């Protein structure tokens, strides 16, 4: 899987709320013994979640960055990292 690729969340996902949804890969993490991890954005709900490679299936479709972030202005996000090195997108504001 690659950046801006559309992926489907499989029934092997740890959280059921995203199963069956199509999202777009916006980040790729290092191998931590389980395979690569991916940040996936769901444009219909504007949510983003992290998944292990085994939880996703490629659709074979790669979209332009503008489909993910819209317009010409880049989006900036702030990430909060906990003491164990795990990060989450910080609330806006």
Coordinates of C-alpha atoms in Angstrom, one line a residue:
X1 CA 0.0 0.0 0.0
X2 CA 1.2 3.5 -0.7
X3 CA 0.3 7.1 0.1
X4 CA -3.1 8.3 -1.1
X5 CA -4.2 4.7 -1.9
X6 CA -7.8 3.8 -1.3
X7 CA -8.1 0.9 1.1
X8 CA -11.0 -1.1 2.6
X9 CA -11.0 -1.9 6.3
X10 CA -11.4 -5.7 6.6
X11 CA -13.3 -7.7 9.2
X12 CA -9.9 -8.5 10.8
X13 CA -9.8 -4.9 12.1
X14 CA -9.6 -4.5 15.9
X15 CA -12.4 -1.9 15.9
X16 CA -15.7 -2.7 14.3
X17 CA -16.8 0.8 13.6
X18 CA -14.6 1.1 10.5
X19 CA -15.1 -2.4 9.1
X20 CA -16.2 -2.3 5.4
X21 CA -15.4 1.5 5.0
X22 CA -13.2 2.8 2.3
X23 CA -10.5 5.3 3.4
X24 CA -7.3 6.8 2.0
X25 CA -3.8 6.1 3.3
X26 CA -2.3 9.4 4.7
X27 CA 0.6 8.0 6.7
X28 CA 2.8 4.9 6.8
X29 CA 4.6 3.7 9.9
X30 CA 7.6 1.5 10.6
X31 CA 7.4 -2.2 11.0
X32 CA 6.9 -3.1 14.6
X33 CA 6.8 -6.9 14.3
X34 CA 3.2 -6.9 12.9
X35 CA 3.9 -5.4 9.5
X36 CA 3.5 -1.8 8.5
X37 CA 1.0 0.5 10.2
X38 CA -1.1 2.9 8.2
X39 CA -3.0 6.1 9.0
X40 CA -6.2 6.1 7.1
X41 CA -8.5 9.1 6.6
X42 CA -12.2 8.5 5.9
X43 CA -13.4 11.4 3.8
X44 CA -17.1 10.9 4.3
X45 CA -16.8 11.4 8.1
X46 CA -13.5 13.3 8.2
X47 CA -12.2 10.8 10.7
X48 CA -8.7 9.3 10.7
X49 CA -7.6 6.1 12.4
X50 CA -4.5 3.8 12.6
X51 CA -4.5 0.3 11.3
X52 CA -2.0 -2.6 10.9
X53 CA -1.4 -3.8 7.4
X54 CA -3.4 -7.0 8.0
X55 CA -6.5 -5.0 8.8
X56 CA -6.6 -3.4 5.4
X57 CA -7.2 -4.5 1.8
X58 CA -6.0 -2.5 -1.2
X59 CA -8.5 -1.3 -3.8
X60 CA -5.7 -0.7 -6.3
X61 CA -6.9 3.0 -6.7
X62 CA -4.5 5.9 -5.9
X63 CA -6.0 9.4 -5.7
X64 CA -4.4 12.8 -5.9
X65 CA -3.4 14.5 -2.7
X66 CA -6.0 17.2 -3.3
X67 CA -8.8 14.6 -2.9
X68 CA -7.6 14.0 0.6
X69 CA -6.8 17.6 1.7
X70 CA -8.8 19.6 -0.8
X71 CA -7.8 23.0 -2.3
X72 CA -4.3 24.4 -2.6
X73 CA -3.7 25.2 1.0
X74 CA -1.9 22.6 3.0
X75 CA -3.4 21.3 6.2
X76 CA -1.4 21.4 9.4
X77 CA -2.1 19.0 12.3
X78 CA -0.6 18.7 15.7
X79 CA 0.4 15.3 17.1
X80 CA 0.6 14.5 20.8
X81 CA 2.9 11.6 21.6
X82 CA 2.6 9.7 24.9
X83 CA 5.4 8.4 27.1
X84 CA 5.4 5.1 25.2
X85 CA 5.9 6.8 21.8
X86 CA 2.4 6.4 20.5
X87 CA 0.9 9.5 18.8
X88 CA -2.6 10.8 18.3
X89 CA -3.8 13.8 16.4
X90 CA -4.4 16.6 19.0
X91 CA -7.8 18.2 19.2
X92 CA -8.1 21.5 17.2
X93 CA -7.9 24.7 19.1

